[in-house]
Coordinates of C-alpha atoms and ligand atoms in Angstrom, one line a residue:
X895 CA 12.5 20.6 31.2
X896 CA 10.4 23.4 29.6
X897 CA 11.8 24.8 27.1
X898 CA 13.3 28.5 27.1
X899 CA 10.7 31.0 25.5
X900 CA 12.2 32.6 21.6
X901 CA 12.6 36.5 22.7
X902 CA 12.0 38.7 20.0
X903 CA 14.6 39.7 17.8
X904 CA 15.1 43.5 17.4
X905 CA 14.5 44.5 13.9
X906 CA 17.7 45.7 12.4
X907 CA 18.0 48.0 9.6
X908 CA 19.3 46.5 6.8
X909 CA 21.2 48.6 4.0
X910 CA 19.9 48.3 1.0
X911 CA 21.2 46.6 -1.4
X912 CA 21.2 47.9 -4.9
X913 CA 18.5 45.4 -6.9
X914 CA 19.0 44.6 -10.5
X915 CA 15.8 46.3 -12.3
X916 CA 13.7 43.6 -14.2
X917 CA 13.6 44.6 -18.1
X918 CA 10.3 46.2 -18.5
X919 CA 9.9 47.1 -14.8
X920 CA 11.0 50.4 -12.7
X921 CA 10.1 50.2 -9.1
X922 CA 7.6 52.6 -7.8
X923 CA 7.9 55.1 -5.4
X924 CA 6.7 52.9 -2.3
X925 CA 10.6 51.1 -3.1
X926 CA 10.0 47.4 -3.7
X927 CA 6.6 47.1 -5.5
X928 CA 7.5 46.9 -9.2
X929 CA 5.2 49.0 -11.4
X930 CA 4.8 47.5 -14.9
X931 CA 5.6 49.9 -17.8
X932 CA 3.4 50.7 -20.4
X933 CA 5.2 48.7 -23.2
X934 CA 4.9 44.9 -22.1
X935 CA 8.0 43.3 -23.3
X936 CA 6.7 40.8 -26.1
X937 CA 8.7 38.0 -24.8
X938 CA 7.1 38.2 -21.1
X939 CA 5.6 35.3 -20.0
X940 CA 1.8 35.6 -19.2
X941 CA 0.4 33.3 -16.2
X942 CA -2.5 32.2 -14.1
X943 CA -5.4 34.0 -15.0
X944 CA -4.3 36.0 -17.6
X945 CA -2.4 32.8 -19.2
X946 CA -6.1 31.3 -19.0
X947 CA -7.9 34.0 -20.5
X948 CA -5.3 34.1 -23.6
X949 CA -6.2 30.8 -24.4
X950 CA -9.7 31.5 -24.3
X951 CA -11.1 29.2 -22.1
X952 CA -11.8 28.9 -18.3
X953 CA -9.7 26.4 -17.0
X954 CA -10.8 25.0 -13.2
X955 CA -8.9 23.1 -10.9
X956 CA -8.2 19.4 -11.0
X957 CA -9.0 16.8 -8.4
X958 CA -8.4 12.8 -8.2
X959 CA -10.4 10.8 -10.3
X960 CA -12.8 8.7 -8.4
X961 CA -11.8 5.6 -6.4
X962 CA -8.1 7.1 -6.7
X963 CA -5.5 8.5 -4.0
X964 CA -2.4 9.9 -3.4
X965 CA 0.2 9.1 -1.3
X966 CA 0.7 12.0 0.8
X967 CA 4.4 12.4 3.0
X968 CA 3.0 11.6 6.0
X969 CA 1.6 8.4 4.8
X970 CA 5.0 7.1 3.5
X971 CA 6.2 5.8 6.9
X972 CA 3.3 2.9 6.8
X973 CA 4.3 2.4 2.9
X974 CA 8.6 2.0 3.9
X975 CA 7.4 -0.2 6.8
X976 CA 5.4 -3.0 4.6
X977 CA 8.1 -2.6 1.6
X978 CA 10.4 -3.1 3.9
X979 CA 9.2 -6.2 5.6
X980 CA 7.7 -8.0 1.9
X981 CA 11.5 -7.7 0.8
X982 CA 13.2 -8.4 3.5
X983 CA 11.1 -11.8 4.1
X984 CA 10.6 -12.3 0.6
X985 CA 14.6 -12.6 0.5
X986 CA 14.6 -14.6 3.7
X987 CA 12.3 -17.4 1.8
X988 CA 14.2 -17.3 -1.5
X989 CA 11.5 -14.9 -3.7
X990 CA 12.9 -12.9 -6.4
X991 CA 11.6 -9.9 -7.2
X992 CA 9.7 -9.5 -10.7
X993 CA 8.8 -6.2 -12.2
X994 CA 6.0 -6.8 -15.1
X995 CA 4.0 -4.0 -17.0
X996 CA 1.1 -2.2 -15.8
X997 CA -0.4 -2.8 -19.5
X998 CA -0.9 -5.5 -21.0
X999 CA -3.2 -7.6 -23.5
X1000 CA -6.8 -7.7 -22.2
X1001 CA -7.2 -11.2 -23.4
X1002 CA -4.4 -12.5 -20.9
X1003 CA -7.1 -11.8 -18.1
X1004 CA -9.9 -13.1 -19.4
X1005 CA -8.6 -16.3 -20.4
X1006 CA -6.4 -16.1 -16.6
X1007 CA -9.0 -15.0 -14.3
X1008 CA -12.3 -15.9 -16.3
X1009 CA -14.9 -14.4 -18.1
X1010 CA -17.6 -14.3 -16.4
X1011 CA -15.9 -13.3 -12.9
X1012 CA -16.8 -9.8 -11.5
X1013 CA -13.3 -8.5 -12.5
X1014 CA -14.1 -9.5 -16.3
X1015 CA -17.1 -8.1 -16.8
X1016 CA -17.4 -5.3 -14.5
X1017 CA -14.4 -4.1 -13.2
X1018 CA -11.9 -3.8 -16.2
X1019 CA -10.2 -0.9 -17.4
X1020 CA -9.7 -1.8 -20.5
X1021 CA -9.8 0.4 -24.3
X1022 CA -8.1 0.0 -27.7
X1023 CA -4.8 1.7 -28.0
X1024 CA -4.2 4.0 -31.3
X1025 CA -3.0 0.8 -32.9
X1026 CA -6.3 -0.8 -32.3
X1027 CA -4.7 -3.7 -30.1
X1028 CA -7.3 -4.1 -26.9
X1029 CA -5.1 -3.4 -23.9
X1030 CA -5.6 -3.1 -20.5
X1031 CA -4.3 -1.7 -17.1
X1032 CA -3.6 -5.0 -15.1
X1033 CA -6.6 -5.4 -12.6
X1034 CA -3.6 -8.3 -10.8
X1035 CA -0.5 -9.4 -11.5
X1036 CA -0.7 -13.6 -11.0
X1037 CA -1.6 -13.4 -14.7
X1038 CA 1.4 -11.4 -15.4
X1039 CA 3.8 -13.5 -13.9
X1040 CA 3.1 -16.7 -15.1
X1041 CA 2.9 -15.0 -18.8
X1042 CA 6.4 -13.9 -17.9
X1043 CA 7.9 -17.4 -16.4
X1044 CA 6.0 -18.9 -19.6
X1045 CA 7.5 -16.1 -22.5
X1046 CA 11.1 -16.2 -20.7
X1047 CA 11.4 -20.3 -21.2
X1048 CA 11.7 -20.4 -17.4
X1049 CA 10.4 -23.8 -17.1
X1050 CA 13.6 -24.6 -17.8
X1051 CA 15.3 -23.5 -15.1
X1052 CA 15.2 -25.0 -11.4
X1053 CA 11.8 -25.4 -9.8
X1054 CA 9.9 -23.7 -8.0
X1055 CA 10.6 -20.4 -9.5
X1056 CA 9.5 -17.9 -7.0
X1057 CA 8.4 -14.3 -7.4
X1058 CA 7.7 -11.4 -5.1
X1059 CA 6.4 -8.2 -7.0
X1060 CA 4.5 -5.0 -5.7
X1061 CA 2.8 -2.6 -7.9
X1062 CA -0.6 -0.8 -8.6
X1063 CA -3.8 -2.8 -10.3
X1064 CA -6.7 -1.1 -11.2
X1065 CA -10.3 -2.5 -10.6
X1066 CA -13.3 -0.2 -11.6
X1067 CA -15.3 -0.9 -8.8
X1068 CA -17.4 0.6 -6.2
X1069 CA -14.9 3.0 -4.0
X1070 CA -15.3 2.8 -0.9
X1071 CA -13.3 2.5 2.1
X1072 CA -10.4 -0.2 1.8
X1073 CA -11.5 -0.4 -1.5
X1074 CA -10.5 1.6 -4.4
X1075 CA -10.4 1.8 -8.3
X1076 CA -6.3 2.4 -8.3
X1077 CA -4.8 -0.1 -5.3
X1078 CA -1.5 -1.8 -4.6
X1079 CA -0.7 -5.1 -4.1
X1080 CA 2.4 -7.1 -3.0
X1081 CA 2.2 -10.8 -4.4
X1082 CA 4.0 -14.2 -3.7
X1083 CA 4.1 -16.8 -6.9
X1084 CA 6.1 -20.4 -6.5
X1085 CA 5.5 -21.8 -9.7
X1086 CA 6.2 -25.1 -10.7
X1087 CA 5.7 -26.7 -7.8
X1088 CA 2.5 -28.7 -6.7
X1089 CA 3.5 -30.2 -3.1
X1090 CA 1.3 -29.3 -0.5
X1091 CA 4.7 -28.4 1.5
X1092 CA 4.9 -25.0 -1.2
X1093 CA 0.8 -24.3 -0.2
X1094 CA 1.8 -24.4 3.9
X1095 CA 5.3 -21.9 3.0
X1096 CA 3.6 -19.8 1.3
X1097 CA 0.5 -19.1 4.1
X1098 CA 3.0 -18.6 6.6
X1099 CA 5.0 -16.3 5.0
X1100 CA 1.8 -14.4 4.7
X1101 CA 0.9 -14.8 8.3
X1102 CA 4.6 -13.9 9.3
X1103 CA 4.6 -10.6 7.4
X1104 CA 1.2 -9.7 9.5
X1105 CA 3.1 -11.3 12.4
X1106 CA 6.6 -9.0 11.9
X1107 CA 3.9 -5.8 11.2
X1108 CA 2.6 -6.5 14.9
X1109 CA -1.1 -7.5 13.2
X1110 CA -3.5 -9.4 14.7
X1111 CA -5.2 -11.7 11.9
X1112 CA -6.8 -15.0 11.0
X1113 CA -5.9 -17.4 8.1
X1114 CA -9.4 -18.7 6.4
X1115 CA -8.7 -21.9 4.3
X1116 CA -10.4 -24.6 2.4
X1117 CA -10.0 -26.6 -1.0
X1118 CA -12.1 -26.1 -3.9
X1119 CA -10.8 -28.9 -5.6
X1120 CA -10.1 -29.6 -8.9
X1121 CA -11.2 -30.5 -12.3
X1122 CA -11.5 -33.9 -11.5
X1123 CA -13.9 -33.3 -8.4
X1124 CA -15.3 -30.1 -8.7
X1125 CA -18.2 -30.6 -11.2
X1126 CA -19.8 -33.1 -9.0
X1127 CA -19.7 -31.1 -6.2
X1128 CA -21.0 -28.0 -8.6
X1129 CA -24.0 -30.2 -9.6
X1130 CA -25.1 -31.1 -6.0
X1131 CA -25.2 -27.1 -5.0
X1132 CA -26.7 -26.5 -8.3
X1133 CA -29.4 -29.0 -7.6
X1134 CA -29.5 -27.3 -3.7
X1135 CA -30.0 -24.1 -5.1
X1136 CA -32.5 -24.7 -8.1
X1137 CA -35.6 -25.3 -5.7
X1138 CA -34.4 -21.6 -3.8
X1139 CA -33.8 -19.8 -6.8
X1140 CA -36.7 -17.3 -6.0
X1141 CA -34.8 -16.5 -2.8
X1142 CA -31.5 -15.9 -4.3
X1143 CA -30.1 -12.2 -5.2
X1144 CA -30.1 -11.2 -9.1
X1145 CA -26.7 -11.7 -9.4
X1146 CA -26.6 -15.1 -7.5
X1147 CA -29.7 -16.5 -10.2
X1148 CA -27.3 -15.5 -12.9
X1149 CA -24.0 -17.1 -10.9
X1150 CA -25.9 -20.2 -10.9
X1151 CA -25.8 -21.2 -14.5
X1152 CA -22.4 -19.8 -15.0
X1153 CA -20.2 -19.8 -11.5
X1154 CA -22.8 -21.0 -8.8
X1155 CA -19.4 -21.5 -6.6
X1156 CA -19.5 -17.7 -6.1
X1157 CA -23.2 -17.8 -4.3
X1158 CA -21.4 -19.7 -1.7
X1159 CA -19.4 -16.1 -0.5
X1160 CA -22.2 -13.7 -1.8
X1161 CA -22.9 -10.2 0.3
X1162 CA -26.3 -10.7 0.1
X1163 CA -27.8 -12.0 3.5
X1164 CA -30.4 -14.0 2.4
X1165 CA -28.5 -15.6 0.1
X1166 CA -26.2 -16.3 2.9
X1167 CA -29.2 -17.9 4.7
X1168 CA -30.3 -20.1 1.6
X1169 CA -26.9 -21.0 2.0
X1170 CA -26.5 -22.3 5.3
X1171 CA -27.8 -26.2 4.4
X1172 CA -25.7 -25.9 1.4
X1173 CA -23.8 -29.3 0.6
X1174 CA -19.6 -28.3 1.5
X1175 CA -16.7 -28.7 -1.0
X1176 CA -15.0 -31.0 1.2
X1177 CA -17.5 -34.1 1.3
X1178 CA -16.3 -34.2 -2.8
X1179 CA -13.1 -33.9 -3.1
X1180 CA -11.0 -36.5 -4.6
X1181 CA -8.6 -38.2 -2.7
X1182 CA -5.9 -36.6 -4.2
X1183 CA -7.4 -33.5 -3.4
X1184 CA -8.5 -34.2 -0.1
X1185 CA -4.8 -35.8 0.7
X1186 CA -3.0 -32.4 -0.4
X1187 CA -5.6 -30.2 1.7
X1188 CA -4.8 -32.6 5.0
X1189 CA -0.9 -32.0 4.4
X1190 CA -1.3 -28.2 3.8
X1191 CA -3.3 -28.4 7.4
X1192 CA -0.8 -31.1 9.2
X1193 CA 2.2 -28.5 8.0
X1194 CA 0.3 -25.4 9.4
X1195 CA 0.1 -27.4 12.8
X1196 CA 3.0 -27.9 12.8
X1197 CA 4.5 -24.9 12.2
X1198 CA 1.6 -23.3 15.0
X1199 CA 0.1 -21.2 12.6
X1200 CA -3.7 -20.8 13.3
X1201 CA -6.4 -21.6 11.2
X1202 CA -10.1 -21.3 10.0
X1203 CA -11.6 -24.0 8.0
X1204 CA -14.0 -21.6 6.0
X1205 CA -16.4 -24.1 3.7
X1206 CA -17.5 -20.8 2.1
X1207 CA -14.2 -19.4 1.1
X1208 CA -14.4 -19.8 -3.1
X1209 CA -12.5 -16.6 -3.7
X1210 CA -13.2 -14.9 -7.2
X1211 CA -10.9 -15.7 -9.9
X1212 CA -11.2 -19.1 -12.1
X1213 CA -8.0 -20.1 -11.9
X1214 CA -7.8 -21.2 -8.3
X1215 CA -7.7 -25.3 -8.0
X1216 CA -7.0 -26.9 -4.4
X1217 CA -6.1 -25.0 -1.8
X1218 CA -7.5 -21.5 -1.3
X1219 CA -7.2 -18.9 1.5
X1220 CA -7.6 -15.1 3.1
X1221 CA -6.2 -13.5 5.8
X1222 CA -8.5 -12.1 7.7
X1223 CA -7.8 -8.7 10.6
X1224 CA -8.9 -9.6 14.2
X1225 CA -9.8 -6.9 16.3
X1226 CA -10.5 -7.6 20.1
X1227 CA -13.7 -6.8 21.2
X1228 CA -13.2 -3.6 23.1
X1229 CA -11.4 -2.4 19.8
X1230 CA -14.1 -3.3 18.1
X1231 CA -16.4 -1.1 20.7
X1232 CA -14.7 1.7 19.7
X1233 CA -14.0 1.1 16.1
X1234 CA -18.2 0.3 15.0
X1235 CA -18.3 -0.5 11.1
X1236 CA -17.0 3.1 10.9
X1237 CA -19.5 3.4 7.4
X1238 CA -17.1 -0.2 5.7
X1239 CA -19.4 -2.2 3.7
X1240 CA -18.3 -5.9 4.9
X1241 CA -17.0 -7.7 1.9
X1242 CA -18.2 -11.1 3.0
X1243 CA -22.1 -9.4 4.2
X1244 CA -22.2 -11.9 7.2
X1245 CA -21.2 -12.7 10.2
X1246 CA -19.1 -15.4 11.6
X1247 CA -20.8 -17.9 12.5
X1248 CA -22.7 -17.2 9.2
X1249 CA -19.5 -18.0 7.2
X1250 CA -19.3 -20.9 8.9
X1251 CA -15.6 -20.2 10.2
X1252 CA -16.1 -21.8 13.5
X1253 CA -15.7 -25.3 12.1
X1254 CA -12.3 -25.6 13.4
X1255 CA -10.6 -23.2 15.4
X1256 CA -7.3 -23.9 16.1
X1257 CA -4.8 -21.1 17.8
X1258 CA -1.1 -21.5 19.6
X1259 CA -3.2 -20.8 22.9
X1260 CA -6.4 -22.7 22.5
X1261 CA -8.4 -19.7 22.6
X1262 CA -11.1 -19.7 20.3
X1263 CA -10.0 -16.8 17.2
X1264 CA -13.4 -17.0 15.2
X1265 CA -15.2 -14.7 18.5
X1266 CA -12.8 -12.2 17.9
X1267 CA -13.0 -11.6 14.2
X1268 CA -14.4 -8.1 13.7
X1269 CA -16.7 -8.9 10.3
X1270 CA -16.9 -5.2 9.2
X1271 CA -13.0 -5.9 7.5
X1272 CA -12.5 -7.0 4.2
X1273 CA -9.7 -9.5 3.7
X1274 CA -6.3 -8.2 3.6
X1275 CA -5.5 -10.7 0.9
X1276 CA -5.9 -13.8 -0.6
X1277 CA -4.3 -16.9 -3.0
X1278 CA -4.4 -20.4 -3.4
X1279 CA -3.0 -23.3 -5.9
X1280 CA -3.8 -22.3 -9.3
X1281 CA -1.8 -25.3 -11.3
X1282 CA -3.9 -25.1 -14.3
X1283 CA -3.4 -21.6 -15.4
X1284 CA 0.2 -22.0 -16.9
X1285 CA -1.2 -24.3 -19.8
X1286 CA -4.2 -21.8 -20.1
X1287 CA -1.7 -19.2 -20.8
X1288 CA 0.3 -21.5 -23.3
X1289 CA 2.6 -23.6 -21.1
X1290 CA 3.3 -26.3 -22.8
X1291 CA 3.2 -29.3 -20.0
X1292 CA 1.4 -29.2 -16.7
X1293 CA 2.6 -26.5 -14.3
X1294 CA 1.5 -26.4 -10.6
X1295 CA 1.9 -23.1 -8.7
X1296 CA 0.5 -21.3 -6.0
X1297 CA 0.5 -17.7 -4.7
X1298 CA -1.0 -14.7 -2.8
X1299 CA -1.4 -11.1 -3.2
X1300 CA -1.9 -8.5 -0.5
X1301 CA -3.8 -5.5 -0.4
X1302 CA -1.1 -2.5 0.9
X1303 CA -4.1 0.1 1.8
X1304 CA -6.2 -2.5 3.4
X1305 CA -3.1 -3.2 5.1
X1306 CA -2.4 0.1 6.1
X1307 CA -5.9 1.0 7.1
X1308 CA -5.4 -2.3 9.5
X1309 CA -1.9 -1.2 10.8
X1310 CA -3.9 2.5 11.5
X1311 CA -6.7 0.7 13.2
X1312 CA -4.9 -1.4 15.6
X1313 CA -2.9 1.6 16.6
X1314 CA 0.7 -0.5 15.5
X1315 CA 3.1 1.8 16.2
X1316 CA 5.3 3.3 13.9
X1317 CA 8.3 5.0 14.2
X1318 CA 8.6 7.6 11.1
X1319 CA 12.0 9.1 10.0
X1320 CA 14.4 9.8 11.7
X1321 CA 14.1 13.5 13.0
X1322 CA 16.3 16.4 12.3
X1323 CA 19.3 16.3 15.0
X1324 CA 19.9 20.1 14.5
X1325 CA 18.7 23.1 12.8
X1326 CA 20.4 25.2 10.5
X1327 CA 19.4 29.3 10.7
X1328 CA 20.4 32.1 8.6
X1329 CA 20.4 36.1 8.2
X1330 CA 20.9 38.0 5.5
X1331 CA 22.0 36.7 1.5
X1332 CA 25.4 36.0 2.4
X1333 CA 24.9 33.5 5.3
X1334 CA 21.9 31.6 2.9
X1335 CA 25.1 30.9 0.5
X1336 CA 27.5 30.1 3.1
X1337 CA 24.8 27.8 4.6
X1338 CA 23.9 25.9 1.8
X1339 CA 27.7 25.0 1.5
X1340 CA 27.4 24.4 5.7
X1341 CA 24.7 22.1 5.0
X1342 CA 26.4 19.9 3.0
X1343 CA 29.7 19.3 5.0
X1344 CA 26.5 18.4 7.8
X1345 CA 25.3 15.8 5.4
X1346 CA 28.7 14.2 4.7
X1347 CA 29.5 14.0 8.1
X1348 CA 25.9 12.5 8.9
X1349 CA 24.3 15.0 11.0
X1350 CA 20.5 15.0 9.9
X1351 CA 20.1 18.8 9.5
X1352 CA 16.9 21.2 9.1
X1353 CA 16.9 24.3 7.5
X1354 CA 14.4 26.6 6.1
X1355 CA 16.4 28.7 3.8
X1356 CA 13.2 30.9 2.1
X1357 CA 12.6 32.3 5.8
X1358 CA 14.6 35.8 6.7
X1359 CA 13.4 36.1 10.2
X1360 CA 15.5 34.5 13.1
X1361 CA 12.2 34.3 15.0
X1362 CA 10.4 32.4 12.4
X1363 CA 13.2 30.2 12.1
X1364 CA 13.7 29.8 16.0
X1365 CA 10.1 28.5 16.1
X1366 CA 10.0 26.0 13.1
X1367 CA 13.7 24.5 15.0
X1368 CA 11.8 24.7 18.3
X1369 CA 8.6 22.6 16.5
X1370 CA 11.2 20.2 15.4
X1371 CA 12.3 18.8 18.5
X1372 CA 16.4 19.5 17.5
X1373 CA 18.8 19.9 20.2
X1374 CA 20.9 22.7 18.7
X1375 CA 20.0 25.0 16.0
X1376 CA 23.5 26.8 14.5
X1377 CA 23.0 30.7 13.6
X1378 CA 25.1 32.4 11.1
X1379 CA 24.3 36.1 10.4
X1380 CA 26.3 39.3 8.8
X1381 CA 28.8 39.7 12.4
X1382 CA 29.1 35.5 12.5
X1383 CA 30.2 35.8 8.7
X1384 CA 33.0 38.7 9.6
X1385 CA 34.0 37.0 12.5
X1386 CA 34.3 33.6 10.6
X1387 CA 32.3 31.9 13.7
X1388 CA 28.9 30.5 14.4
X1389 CA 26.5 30.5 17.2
X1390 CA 25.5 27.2 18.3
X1391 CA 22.4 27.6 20.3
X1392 CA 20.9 24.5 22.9
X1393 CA 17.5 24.7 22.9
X1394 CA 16.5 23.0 26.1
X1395 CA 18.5 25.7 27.9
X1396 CA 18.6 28.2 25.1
X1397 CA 22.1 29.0 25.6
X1398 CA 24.5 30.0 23.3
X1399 CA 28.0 29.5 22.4
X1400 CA 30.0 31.0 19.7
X1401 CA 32.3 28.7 18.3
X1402 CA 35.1 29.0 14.8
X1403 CA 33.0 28.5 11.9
X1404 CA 35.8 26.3 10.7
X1405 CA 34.8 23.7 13.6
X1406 CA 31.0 23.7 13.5
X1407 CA 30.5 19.9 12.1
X1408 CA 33.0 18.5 14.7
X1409 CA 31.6 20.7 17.6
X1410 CA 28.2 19.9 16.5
X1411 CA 29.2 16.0 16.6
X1412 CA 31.1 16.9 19.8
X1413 CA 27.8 18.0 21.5
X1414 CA 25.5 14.9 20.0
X1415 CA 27.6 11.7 21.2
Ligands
HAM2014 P1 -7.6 -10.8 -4.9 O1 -8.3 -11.5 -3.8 O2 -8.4 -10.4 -6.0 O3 -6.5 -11.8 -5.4 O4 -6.8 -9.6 -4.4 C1 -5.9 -9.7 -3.3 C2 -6.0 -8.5 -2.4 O5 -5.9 -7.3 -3.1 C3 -7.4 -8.4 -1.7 O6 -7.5 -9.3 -0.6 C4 -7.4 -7.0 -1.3 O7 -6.6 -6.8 -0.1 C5 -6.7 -6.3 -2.4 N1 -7.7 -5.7 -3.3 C6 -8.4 -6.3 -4.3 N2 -9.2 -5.4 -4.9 C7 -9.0 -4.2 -4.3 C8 -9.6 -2.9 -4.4 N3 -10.5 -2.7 -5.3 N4 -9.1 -2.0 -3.6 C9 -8.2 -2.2 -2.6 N5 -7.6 -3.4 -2.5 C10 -8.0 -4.4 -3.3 C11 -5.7 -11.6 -6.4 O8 -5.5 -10.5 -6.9 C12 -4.8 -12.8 -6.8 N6 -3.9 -12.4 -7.9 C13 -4.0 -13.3 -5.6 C14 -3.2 -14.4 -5.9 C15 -1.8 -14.4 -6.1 N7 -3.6 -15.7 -6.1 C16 -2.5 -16.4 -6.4 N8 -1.5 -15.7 -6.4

C-alpha cells in the first residue's frame, strides 16, 4: 500500500523565548544574528580560519595515506558478518583467540618469513624507534604467534595449541584493488602438531567459513617438501632454468640464485611459459613427505571438500615446509561476463590451465571447478605446515604447526562481487519526533524507557520541523513514528502516528512504550 503523502505543517508562531546573551555578544537588530562587540573577550576561543592564520601557517585538509582505507558505516555489516562467522567456527573447532601487538622487533620477520622474500626487502614498514631499537608494524601475524606460544612456555601445555586472531598487517606494496598497504587478516595457527589429520582440519575450516559466507571458491594445494627433499628438487629447476635465464623476468634471474622456488608462481607471462616443462615438486619429495601430502588429500576426500592440485603453488614466505595451499574465488562464467577484470591486476599473471590447476579436479558433483575459476582474483588466503619456524624463533625442540590467514577486504570485495546477500542491522521499529525544547528533553528521557523495553527507536533530535522529521521516519521504513509537541506535553499524551495509513491516535503519555509494543506484536 502506498504510503500517505506528509501534508505540510502550518507554521506556528512561536513565542520567544528570552535567550541568555553570550558574554561579548548583543544581538543585532535583525533578532538572532549576534553582532560581535568591539572588545573581543581575551579568553574567546579563535577557530577555523582565523585559528590557522594565528598560527601563521596555511593548514590544508588531510586525506588517507596511500594504499590505506577506512571503514565507513555502511561497510560494517560485511565486517560483523566475517567476525562473526571466524569466531563462531573458530570456537566450534576449539581455536582460542590470541591478541599480539601490531609492533614488534623487525628481526622476528626476517628470521620468520625470510630475507630475501618480497615482504623482507620490499614491503616492510619498518624504522628505529626513539630508543634506537628497529621495530616494525607486523606485515603478518604467524610470526607473532609462534613468538608468543614460544615466550609464554606454552609447549608445555597440551598439544596442539590453537589460535585464531584478526587484526591489521601492513605491507608497503603496490595498492591496488584487493590489495592495500594497511589490510586485515583473520588467521588459524595449530601448533605442535605435525599429523597430516591437523593439515586436512585446518583447510576445511577455511573452506567452511567461505562455505557458511555463501562463497563460491577453490582450494589450490601441493607440498613443497622439506629440508630433507627440497634441495634436490631446487637443483633440478635450477638446472631447468639456467639454459632460459635470458628469457626469465629481472626479478626471476635474481630469484634463481637466491629463492628460484618463487619463479615457479611469478606474474610474468613468459616466465610462466619458460615454466611450463619445469620439473614438479612432487616427483621429489621424500616419502615421508609424499606419505603426509596423500593423507592431507585422502582426509579432504573424505570429508568432500574439493581440490586443485596446483604444482606451481610455492607461496611467498620461507617458513612453509609440506603442505601448502590458497583459496581461490570462483565466479561462473556469465558472472564473469559481467564482472571483466574490472582494472585487478591478477596476482598469479596466468591463466588456468597455465597454473597447471587442472591436474586433478575433484568436486562433490564431478563437475570440473578449474573452467570456472575467474583468474582476474587474487587469493583470498593462504597457509600451509610451517614445523620448522618454532626452533627458528628459539623453540627449543622440534615444533610442527600449520596455519592460514585470510584476507578480510579481499573477502569482502568477493562477498560484494558475488552479490551474497547480507542483511544489515536491524532497522528502526519506530520513530521518535519532537516540537519545541521541552518535548527534545522529555524525549530523550522517552527514548530511553524505548531502549529498555527493546523497541529499536529513531530520532533526529537536532531537527525542529515535524515535516523534516516526518520525512527522515518515512525514509526509514518504521511503522509508527510517536509525536510529542507543546499541547501533547500539557495534555501529558502522545500522538502515535501509523505510517502506512498515516493515521493517528492520541494515547496517555504514561502508556506510550506498552502501546507502542501493543501495536508491534
Ligand atoms: P599471505 O599469503 O602472505 O600469508 O597472506 C594471506 C592473505 O592475506 C592473502 O591471501 C591475502 O588475502 C591477504 N593479503 C596479503 N597481502 C595483502 C595486501 N597487501 N592487501 C590486502 N590483502 C592482503 C600469510 O600472511 C601467512 N601468515 C598465512 C599463514 C598463517 N600461514 C600459516 N599460517
Amino acid at each position: 500500500m502506498a504510503r500517505k503523502p506528509i501534508k505540510k505543517t502550518k507554521k506556528t508562531t512561536k513565542k520567544k523565548a528570552a535567550v541568555p546573551q553570550l558574554q561579548g555578544f548583543r544581538f543585532g537588530s535583525k533578532g538572532r544574528e549576534p553582532v560581535r562587540l568591539k572588545k573581543t573577550p581575551s579568553r574567546a576561543k579563535k577557530t577555523g580560519k582565523a585559528f590557522q592564520e594565528s598560527q601563521g601557517r596555511k593548514m590544508g585538509s588531510f586525506s588517507l595515506l596511500r594504499g590505506m582505507k577506512d571503514v565507513l558505516p555502511e561497510e560494517q555489516k560485511y565486517w560483523d558478518l566475517v567476525r562473526d562467522k571466524v569466531e563462531k567456527l573458530g570456537s566450534i573447532y576449539g581455536f582460542g583467540k590470541i591478541e599480539t601487538p601490531i609492533l614488534e622487533e623487525t628481526a622476528l620477520f626476517r628470521r620468520a618469513v625470510g630475507e630475501d622474500t618480497d615482504i623482507i626487502t620490499k614491503e616492510m614498514f619498518s624504522f628505529k624507534d626513539q630508543g634506537g631499537d628497529e621495530v616494525c608494524l607486523r606485515p603478518e601475524a604467524t610470526a607473532s604467534v609462534v613468538r608468543a606460544y614460544i615466550e609464554h612456555g606454552m609447549l608445555n601445555r597440551s598439544q596442539p595449541q590453537k589460535f585464531w586472531y584478526l587484526g591489521p598487517m601492513f605491507r608497503r606494496d603496490r595498492p591496488q584493488a584487493g590489495r592495500q598497504r594497511q589490510f586485515n587478516q583473520f588467521g588459524f595457527e595449530a601448533i605442535g602438531a605435525g599429523d597430516s589429520v591437523i593439515d586436512a582440519q585446518l583447510i576445511i575450516l577455511f573452506y567452511k567459513i567461505c562455505e557458511e559466507l555463501k562463497m563460491d571458491v577453490t582450494v589450490q594445494i601441493n607440498s613443497i617438501g622439506c629440508l630433507e627433499c627440497r634441495p634436490a628438487y631446487k637443483k633440478a629447476l635450477v638446472d631447468y632454468l639456467k639454459v632460459k635465464k635470458n628469457f626469465l623476468c629481472d626479478d626471476c634471474k635474481n630469484r634463481l640464485g637466491k629463492n628460484p622456488l618463487r619463479i615457479l608462481d611469478c606474474k610474468n607471462r613468459e616466465c610462466q611459459k619458460m615454466m611450463e616443462e619445469a620439473p614438479q615438486i612432487v616427483d621429489f619429495l621424500c616419502e615421508d613427505c609424499k606419505g603426509h601430502f596423500i593423507k592431507v588429500l585422502e582426509c579432504l576426500d573424505e570429508c568432500a571438500i574439493p581440490y586443485n592440485l596446483n604444482s606451481k603453488l610455492v607461496r611467498g614466505l620461507d617458513y612453509y615446509t609440506k603442505t601448502v595451499f590458497e583459496i581461490w574465488p570462483l565466479f561462473d562464467e556469465q558472472k564473469e561476463d559481467q564482472l571483466g577484470t574490472q582494472g585487478e591486476e591478477n596476482e598469479k599473471g596466468v591463466s588456468t590451465n597455465e597454473t597447471n590447476m587442472t591436474n586433478k579436479t575433484n568436486n562433490k558433483d564431478g563437475e570440473s571447478v578449474a573452467s570456472k575459476v575467474d583468474p582476474s582474483n587474487l587469493a583470498l588466503g593462504g597457509g600451509g605446515r610451517y614445523d620448522g619456524l618454532a626452533e627458528i624463533l628459539g623453540a627449543r625442540e622440534e615444533t610442527p604447526a600449520a596455519g592460514f590467514a585470510v584476507g578480510i577486504e579481499r573477502m569482502i570485495l568477493v562477498l560484494k562481487k558475488q552479490e551474497v546477500k547480507i542483511s544489515g542491522s536491524k532497522k528502526a521499529d519506530i520513530f521518535l519526533a519532537q516540537l519545541g525544547d521541552q518535548a527534545k528533553k522529555i524525549s530523550l528521557k522517552l527514548f530511553e524507557d524505548l531502549r529498555k523495553g527493546n523497541i529499536k527507536t529513531a530520532e533526529n533530535f537536532s531537527k525542529d520541523g515535524l515535516k523534516s522529521q516526518l520525512e527522515q521516519a518515512d525514509k526509514l521504513g518504521v511503522k509508527y513514528t510517536l509525536i510529542i509537541g507543546q499541547k501533547e506535553i500539557l495534555d501529558r499524551t502522545i500522538i502515535i502516528r501509523d505510517m502506512e495509513s498515516g493515521v493517528q491516535e492520541v494515547v496517555d503519555f504514561d502508556k506510550a512504550v506498552e502501546e507502542v509494543k501493543k501495536r508491534l506484536k
